[in-house]
PDB file of C-alpha atoms in Angstrom:
ATOM      1  CA  MET A 119     -14.100 -15.659  -2.707  1.00 36.00           C
ATOM      2  CA  LYS A 120     -16.824 -13.009  -2.826  1.00 36.00           C
ATOM      3  CA  GLY A 121     -16.531 -10.550  -0.005  1.00 35.00           C
ATOM      4  CA  LEU A 122     -12.772 -10.931   0.296  1.00 36.00           C
ATOM      5  CA  LEU A 123     -11.126  -7.806   1.665  1.00 42.00           C
ATOM      6  CA  GLN A 124     -14.506  -6.100   2.044  1.00 39.00           C
ATOM      7  CA  ASN A 125     -14.633  -5.602   5.828  1.00 36.00           C
ATOM      8  CA  LYS A 126     -14.500  -1.798   6.032  1.00 36.00           C
ATOM      9  CA  LYS A 127     -13.353  -1.827   9.673  1.00 33.00           C
ATOM     10  CA  LEU A 128     -10.224  -3.702   8.835  1.00 33.00           C
ATOM     11  CA  LEU A 129      -8.035  -3.104   5.805  1.00 38.00           C
ATOM     12  CA  ILE A 130      -8.399   0.624   5.280  1.00 35.00           C
ATOM     13  CA  GLY A 131      -9.347   2.462   8.409  1.00 30.00           C
ATOM     14  CA  LEU A 132      -9.628   6.085   7.318  1.00 26.00           C
ATOM     15  CA  GLY A 133      -9.624   8.246   4.225  1.00 29.00           C
ATOM     16  CA  VAL A 134      -8.300  11.761   4.787  1.00 27.00           C
ATOM     17  CA  VAL A 135      -7.406  14.723   2.627  1.00 26.00           C
ATOM     18  CA  VAL A 136      -3.866  16.029   2.932  1.00 29.00           C
ATOM     19  CA  ALA A 137      -3.119  19.273   1.076  1.00 27.00           C
ATOM     20  CA  GLY A 138      -6.012  18.445  -1.240  1.00 25.00           C
ATOM     21  CA  ILE A 139      -4.666  14.942  -1.942  1.00 28.00           C
ATOM     22  CA  ALA A 140      -6.565  11.815  -0.908  1.00 30.00           C
ATOM     23  CA  VAL A 141      -4.372   9.601   1.290  1.00 35.00           C
ATOM     24  CA  LEU A 142      -5.418   6.225   2.694  1.00 35.00           C
ATOM     25  CA  VAL A 143      -4.108   5.340   6.131  1.00 38.00           C
ATOM     26  CA  LEU A 144      -4.175   1.739   7.286  1.00 39.00           C
ATOM     27  CA  THR A 145      -5.260   1.285  10.891  1.00 34.00           C
ATOM     28  CA  GLY A 146      -6.430  -2.301  11.235  1.00 36.00           C
ATOM     29  CA  THR A 147      -6.360  -5.892  10.107  1.00 39.00           C
ATOM     30  CA  LEU A 148      -7.910  -8.003   7.402  1.00 38.00           C
ATOM     31  CA  LYS A 149     -10.455 -10.814   7.605  1.00 36.00           C
ATOM     32  CA  PHE A 150     -11.160 -13.492   5.045  1.00 29.00           C
ATOM     33  CA  SER A 151     -14.267 -15.509   4.352  1.00 28.00           C
ATOM     34  CA  GLY A 152     -14.759 -18.782   2.574  1.00 27.00           C
ATOM     35  CA  SER A 153     -11.710 -20.920   1.931  1.00 27.00           C
ATOM     36  CA  VAL A 154      -9.337 -19.595   4.574  1.00 28.00           C
ATOM     37  CA  ARG A 155      -9.698 -21.454   7.863  1.00 27.00           C
ATOM     38  CA  LYS A 156      -8.875 -20.338  11.366  1.00 28.00           C
ATOM     39  CA  THR A 157      -5.548 -21.667  12.586  1.00 28.00           C
ATOM     40  CA  GLU A 158      -4.614 -22.866  16.058  1.00 32.00           C
ATOM     41  CA  PRO A 159      -1.859 -21.149  18.105  1.00 33.00           C
ATOM     42  CA  THR A 160       1.645 -22.212  17.104  1.00 33.00           C
ATOM     43  CA  THR A 161       4.776 -22.797  19.115  1.00 37.00           C
ATOM     44  CA  VAL A 162       7.712 -20.379  18.952  1.00 38.00           C
ATOM     45  CA  LYS A 163       9.568 -22.753  16.628  1.00 41.00           C
ATOM     46  CA  GLU A 164       6.562 -23.086  14.322  1.00 38.00           C
ATOM     47  CA  THR A 165       6.036 -19.311  14.294  1.00 41.00           C
ATOM     48  CA  LYS A 166       9.658 -18.704  13.280  1.00 45.00           C
ATOM     49  CA  LYS A 167       9.283 -21.155  10.388  1.00 40.00           C
ATOM     50  CA  THR A 168       6.073 -19.430   9.265  1.00 42.00           C
ATOM     51  CA  GLU A 169       7.738 -16.029   9.326  1.00 48.00           C
ATOM     52  CA  GLU A 170      10.628 -17.279   7.226  1.00 47.00           C
ATOM     53  CA  THR A 171       8.399 -18.691   4.490  1.00 47.00           C
ATOM     54  CA  GLN A 172       5.345 -16.461   4.609  1.00 61.00           C
ATOM     55  CA  GLN A 173       6.067 -14.083   1.729  1.00 72.00           C
ATOM     56  CA  GLN A 174       7.709 -15.276  -1.455  1.00 82.00           C
ATOM     57  CA  GLN A 175       9.804 -12.570  -3.076  1.00 87.00           C
ATOM     58  CA  GLN A 176       8.148 -12.720  -6.466  1.00 94.00           C
ATOM     59  CA  LEU A 177       5.155 -11.246  -8.243  1.00 96.00           C
ATOM     60  CA  SER A 178       2.075 -13.013  -9.532  1.00 96.00           C
ATOM     61  CA  PRO A 179       2.453 -14.026 -13.195  1.00 95.00           C
ATOM     62  CA  ARG A 180      -0.733 -12.193 -14.216  1.00 96.00           C
ATOM     63  CA  ALA A 181      -1.345  -8.503 -13.753  1.00 97.00           C
ATOM     64  CA  VAL A 182      -4.627  -7.136 -12.421  1.00 97.00           C
ATOM     65  CA  THR A 183      -6.320  -4.063 -13.864  1.00 96.00           C
ATOM     66  CA  PHE A 184      -8.244  -1.348 -12.090  1.00 96.00           C
ATOM     67  CA  LYS A 185      -9.906   1.865 -13.195  1.00 95.00           C
ATOM     68  CA  GLY A 186     -10.101   5.228 -11.497  1.00 95.00           C
ATOM     69  CA  VAL A 187     -13.727   5.632 -10.479  1.00 93.00           C
ATOM     70  CA  LYS A 188     -13.564   9.416 -10.794  1.00 92.00           C
ATOM     71  CA  THR A 189     -11.204   9.582 -13.770  1.00 95.00           C
ATOM     72  CA  GLY A 190     -11.901   6.533 -15.936  1.00 95.00           C
ATOM     73  CA  VAL A 191      -8.137   5.965 -16.288  1.00 97.00           C
ATOM     74  CA  THR A 192      -7.204   2.269 -16.404  1.00 97.00           C
ATOM     75  CA  MET A 193      -4.035   0.910 -14.822  1.00 97.00           C
ATOM     76  CA  LEU A 194      -2.480  -2.514 -14.432  1.00 97.00           C
ATOM     77  CA  ILE A 195      -0.215  -3.853 -11.711  1.00 98.00           C
ATOM     78  CA  LYS A 196       1.355  -7.177 -10.713  1.00 98.00           C
ATOM     79  CA  LEU A 197       0.717  -8.027  -7.061  1.00 98.00           C
ATOM     80  CA  PRO A 198       3.007  -9.957  -4.725  1.00 97.00           C
ATOM     81  CA  LEU A 199       2.550 -13.713  -5.020  1.00 95.00           C
ATOM     82  CA  GLY A 200      -0.394 -14.976  -2.987  1.00 93.00           C
ATOM     83  CA  TRP A 201      -2.106 -11.619  -2.515  1.00 96.00           C
ATOM     84  CA  VAL A 202      -5.794 -11.072  -3.264  1.00 95.00           C
ATOM     85  CA  THR A 203      -7.838  -8.043  -4.314  1.00 93.00           C
ATOM     86  CA  GLY A 204     -10.985  -6.571  -2.855  1.00 85.00           C
ATOM     87  CA  LYS A 205     -13.238  -3.523  -3.016  1.00 77.00           C
ATOM     88  CA  ASP A 206     -13.615  -0.429  -0.890  1.00 79.00           C
ATOM     89  CA  GLY A 207     -15.077   2.916  -1.853  1.00 82.00           C
ATOM     90  CA  ARG A 208     -12.048   4.801  -0.546  1.00 85.00           C
ATOM     91  CA  ALA A 209      -9.599   3.387  -3.113  1.00 93.00           C
ATOM     92  CA  ASP A 210      -9.725   2.195  -6.701  1.00 95.00           C
ATOM     93  CA  LEU A 211      -7.783  -0.957  -5.778  1.00 95.00           C
ATOM     94  CA  ILE A 212      -7.007  -2.708  -2.509  1.00 95.00           C
ATOM     95  CA  ALA A 213      -5.016  -5.914  -2.129  1.00 96.00           C
ATOM     96  CA  GLY A 214      -3.569  -7.834   0.776  1.00 94.00           C
ATOM     97  CA  SER A 215      -1.683 -10.952   1.764  1.00 93.00           C
ATOM     98  CA  GLN A 216      -3.591 -14.124   2.629  1.00 91.00           C
ATOM     99  CA  THR A 217      -1.315 -14.674   5.643  1.00 90.00           C
ATOM    100  CA  PRO A 218      -1.634 -11.927   8.277  1.00 91.00           C
ATOM    101  CA  GLU A 219       1.167 -11.069  10.676  1.00 92.00           C
ATOM    102  CA  LYS A 220       0.659 -11.640  14.399  1.00 89.00           C
ATOM    103  CA  LEU A 221       1.580  -8.587  16.464  1.00 89.00           C
ATOM    104  CA  ASP A 222       3.125  -8.501  19.926  1.00 85.00           C
ATOM    105  CA  ASN A 223      -0.211  -7.404  21.418  1.00 85.00           C
ATOM    106  CA  GLY A 224      -1.948 -10.529  20.065  1.00 88.00           C
ATOM    107  CA  GLN A 225      -3.720  -8.732  17.205  1.00 89.00           C
ATOM    108  CA  THR A 226      -3.103  -9.459  13.529  1.00 91.00           C
ATOM    109  CA  PHE A 227      -2.125  -7.083  10.762  1.00 93.00           C
ATOM    110  CA  THR A 228      -2.298  -7.833   7.049  1.00 92.00           C
ATOM    111  CA  ALA A 229       0.399  -6.447   4.780  1.00 94.00           C
ATOM    112  CA  ASN A 230      -1.498  -4.570   2.088  1.00 95.00           C
ATOM    113  CA  MET A 231      -1.503  -2.069  -0.737  1.00 95.00           C
ATOM    114  CA  ASN A 232      -4.070   0.381  -2.069  1.00 95.00           C
ATOM    115  CA  ALA A 233      -4.086   2.446  -5.233  1.00 96.00           C
ATOM    116  CA  SER A 234      -6.105   5.294  -6.711  1.00 96.00           C
ATOM    117  CA  VAL A 235      -6.073   7.407  -9.871  1.00 96.00           C
ATOM    118  CA  ASP A 236      -7.104  11.024  -9.395  1.00 96.00           C
ATOM    119  CA  LYS A 237      -6.831  14.438 -10.957  1.00 96.00           C
ATOM    120  CA  HIS A 238      -4.051  16.629  -9.658  1.00 94.00           C
ATOM    121  CA  PRO A 239      -5.173  18.665  -6.639  1.00 89.00           C
ATOM    122  CA  THR A 240      -5.352  22.443  -6.692  1.00 88.00           C
ATOM    123  CA  GLY A 241      -1.892  23.952  -6.757  1.00 89.00           C
ATOM    124  CA  VAL A 242      -0.211  21.051  -8.546  1.00 92.00           C
ATOM    125  CA  THR A 243       0.693  21.914 -12.117  1.00 93.00           C
ATOM    126  CA  SER A 244       3.929  19.974 -12.490  1.00 96.00           C
ATOM    127  CA  PHE A 245       5.879  17.080 -11.004  1.00 97.00           C
ATOM    128  CA  LEU A 246       8.040  19.629  -9.216  1.00 96.00           C
ATOM    129  CA  ASP A 247       4.988  20.715  -7.219  1.00 95.00           C
ATOM    130  CA  ILE A 248       4.546  17.137  -5.984  1.00 95.00           C
ATOM    131  CA  GLU A 249       8.187  16.953  -4.950  1.00 95.00           C
ATOM    132  CA  LYS A 250       7.846  20.203  -3.002  1.00 93.00           C
ATOM    133  CA  LYS A 251       4.396  19.843  -1.425  1.00 92.00           C
ATOM    134  CA  TRP A 252       3.613  16.152  -0.861  1.00 92.00           C
ATOM    135  CA  LYS A 253       5.817  15.505   2.172  1.00 92.00           C
ATOM    136  CA  GLU A 254       4.968  18.823   3.806  1.00 90.00           C
ATOM    137  CA  GLY A 255       1.247  18.119   3.504  1.00 88.00           C
ATOM    138  CA  LEU A 256       1.579  14.742   5.208  1.00 87.00           C
ATOM    139  CA  LEU A 257       3.683  16.110   8.061  1.00 88.00           C
ATOM    140  CA  ASN A 258       1.135  18.863   8.700  1.00 88.00           C
ATOM    141  CA  GLN A 259      -1.639  16.282   8.904  1.00 87.00           C
ATOM    142  CA  TYR A 260       0.308  13.717  10.958  1.00 87.00           C
ATOM    143  CA  PRO A 261       2.632  15.405  13.501  1.00 88.00           C
ATOM    144  CA  SER A 262       3.846  12.044  14.856  1.00 88.00           C
ATOM    145  CA  MET A 263       4.796  10.692  11.424  1.00 92.00           C
ATOM    146  CA  GLU A 264       8.487   9.951  10.914  1.00 94.00           C
ATOM    147  CA  ILE A 265       9.956  10.400   7.442  1.00 95.00           C
ATOM    148  CA  VAL A 266      12.338   7.551   6.636  1.00 96.00           C
ATOM    149  CA  ALA A 267      13.300   8.546   3.091  1.00 96.00           C
ATOM    150  CA  ASP A 268      12.031  10.318  -0.012  1.00 96.00           C
ATOM    151  CA  SER A 269      13.292  10.428  -3.568  1.00 97.00           C
ATOM    152  CA  SER A 270      12.273  10.857  -7.191  1.00 98.00           C
ATOM    153  CA  LYS A 271      12.815   8.408 -10.046  1.00 97.00           C
ATOM    154  CA  LYS A 272      11.639   7.390 -13.494  1.00 97.00           C
ATOM    155  CA  ILE A 273       9.490   4.257 -13.818  1.00 96.00           C
ATOM    156  CA  ASN A 274       8.191   3.117 -17.206  1.00 91.00           C
ATOM    157  CA  GLY A 275       8.884   6.614 -18.519  1.00 93.00           C
ATOM    158  CA  LEU A 276       6.883   8.328 -15.763  1.00 96.00           C
ATOM    159  CA  ASP A 277       8.098  10.709 -13.074  1.00 98.00           C
ATOM    160  CA  VAL A 278       7.511   9.152  -9.649  1.00 98.00           C
ATOM    161  CA  TYR A 279       7.871  10.556  -6.149  1.00 97.00           C
ATOM    162  CA  VAL A 280       8.640   7.896  -3.513  1.00 97.00           C
ATOM    163  CA  LEU A 281       8.022   8.526   0.178  1.00 96.00           C
ATOM    164  CA  GLU A 282       8.741   6.072   3.002  1.00 96.00           C
ATOM    165  CA  VAL A 283       7.405   6.771   6.504  1.00 95.00           C
ATOM    166  CA  LYS A 284       6.740   5.250   9.907  1.00 94.00           C
ATOM    167  CA  ASN A 285       3.321   5.761  11.454  1.00 91.00           C
ATOM    168  CA  THR A 286       2.729   4.932  15.117  1.00 90.00           C
ATOM    169  CA  ARG A 287      -0.830   3.905  15.918  1.00 89.00           C
ATOM    170  CA  PRO A 288      -2.521   4.910  19.211  1.00 90.00           C
ATOM    171  CA  ASP A 289      -1.871   1.407  20.560  1.00 87.00           C
ATOM    172  CA  GLY A 290       1.873   1.812  19.981  1.00 89.00           C
ATOM    173  CA  ILE A 291       2.177  -0.450  16.919  1.00 91.00           C
ATOM    174  CA  VAL A 292       4.551   1.064  14.357  1.00 93.00           C
ATOM    175  CA  VAL A 293       3.462   0.743  10.728  1.00 94.00           C
ATOM    176  CA  ARG A 294       5.952   1.174   7.900  1.00 95.00           C
ATOM    177  CA  GLN A 295       4.370   2.716   4.820  1.00 95.00           C
ATOM    178  CA  ILE A 296       5.785   3.378   1.388  1.00 96.00           C
ATOM    179  CA  GLN A 297       4.010   5.469  -1.209  1.00 96.00           C
ATOM    180  CA  TYR A 298       4.657   5.898  -4.921  1.00 97.00           C
ATOM    181  CA  VAL A 299       3.117   8.971  -6.555  1.00 97.00           C
ATOM    182  CA  PHE A 300       3.038   8.607 -10.351  1.00 98.00           C
ATOM    183  CA  TYR A 301       2.727  11.780 -12.442  1.00 97.00           C
ATOM    184  CA  LEU A 302       0.735  10.352 -15.358  1.00 97.00           C
ATOM    185  CA  ASP A 303       0.263  13.583 -17.319  1.00 96.00           C
ATOM    186  CA  ASP A 304      -0.786  17.200 -16.857  1.00 95.00           C
ATOM    187  CA  THR A 305      -4.198  16.074 -15.592  1.00 96.00           C
ATOM    188  CA  TYR A 306      -3.863  12.746 -13.767  1.00 97.00           C
ATOM    189  CA  MET A 307      -1.790  11.095 -11.063  1.00 97.00           C
ATOM    190  CA  ALA A 308      -1.753   7.585  -9.568  1.00 97.00           C
ATOM    191  CA  THR A 309      -0.938   6.923  -5.927  1.00 96.00           C
ATOM    192  CA  VAL A 310       0.032   3.494  -4.580  1.00 97.00           C
ATOM    193  CA  THR A 311       0.569   2.928  -0.857  1.00 96.00           C
ATOM    194  CA  GLY A 312       1.896  -0.166   0.901  1.00 96.00           C
ATOM    195  CA  SER A 313       1.547  -0.775   4.658  1.00 95.00           C
ATOM    196  CA  VAL A 314       3.385  -3.378   6.751  1.00 95.00           C
ATOM    197  CA  PRO A 315       4.173  -3.764  10.480  1.00 95.00           C
ATOM    198  CA  ASP A 316       7.589  -2.189  10.960  1.00 95.00           C
ATOM    199  CA  LEU A 317       8.962  -5.277  12.723  1.00 93.00           C
ATOM    200  CA  VAL A 318       8.535  -7.383   9.567  1.00 94.00           C
ATOM    201  CA  TRP A 319       9.218  -4.696   6.962  1.00 95.00           C
ATOM    202  CA  ASP A 320      12.302  -6.487   5.641  1.00 94.00           C
ATOM    203  CA  LYS A 321      10.157  -9.485   4.653  1.00 94.00           C
ATOM    204  CA  TYR A 322       7.981  -7.399   2.356  1.00 96.00           C
ATOM    205  CA  ARG A 323       9.966  -4.353   1.243  1.00 94.00           C
ATOM    206  CA  GLY A 324      11.476  -5.909  -1.889  1.00 96.00           C
ATOM    207  CA  VAL A 325       8.329  -7.504  -3.268  1.00 96.00           C
ATOM    208  CA  ILE A 326       6.116  -4.505  -2.438  1.00 97.00           C
ATOM    209  CA  LYS A 327       8.504  -2.154  -4.250  1.00 97.00           C
ATOM    210  CA  ASP A 328       8.661  -4.531  -7.231  1.00 97.00           C
ATOM    211  CA  SER A 329       4.859  -4.610  -7.319  1.00 98.00           C
ATOM    212  CA  MET A 330       4.507  -0.835  -7.204  1.00 98.00           C
ATOM    213  CA  GLU A 331       7.113  -0.392  -9.904  1.00 98.00           C
ATOM    214  CA  SER A 332       5.175  -2.743 -12.190  1.00 98.00           C
ATOM    215  CA  LEU A 333       2.342  -0.195 -12.396  1.00 97.00           C
ATOM    216  CA  GLU A 334       1.490   0.838 -15.962  1.00 96.00           C
ATOM    217  CA  ARG A 335      -1.190   2.929 -17.614  1.00 95.00           C
ATOM    218  CA  VAL A 336      -3.410   1.124 -20.086  1.00 93.00           C
ATOM    219  CA  VAL A 337      -3.756   3.115 -23.305  1.00 84.00           C
ATOM    220  CA  GLU A 338      -7.370   3.001 -24.425  1.00 72.00           C
TER     221      GLU A 338
END
């Protein structure tokens, strides 16, 4: 499975800085090599069946670990069942489904997540700063972004800011993204972002949220 999720044109399209915070924006699809074979076109009936059974609403039994390249902080997370991990220099962890979604324009789009552990950007000295500045920074960078919801909660004893948005690509495809910003301590934060075509968001929303909320820091 070497090389899985490593096509840089596909899973993560662009790394940008928003208000001093690295944010990964998905713009493409995902290709596999090796054991996954190309499938023939399906009928409408077959497609409906595939959509109904494509994503099981449960997490993998084993967690995966990843380390912040710049921080050395180690985290663990349980991925949705059937997802695989890969490598890309713009995130500490990327993972995606093995069954991509077919879009109305004939392209495919792989539901995916990416995660990174970084130091707090300049101007962030508390969780309150994240609550106040995170959304504003994104809206300034992406004028066409639509905020669906935002909230704060406690997960595994950590303060977490949750932001859900819709991003419309230049080709008109609407991508639903959800981001969890974990305030690890006075120095570090972890950001996890999930991206799914808006039309099939309901298939993935529960399991992606469960996966993100399984994130834990490994004490070393």
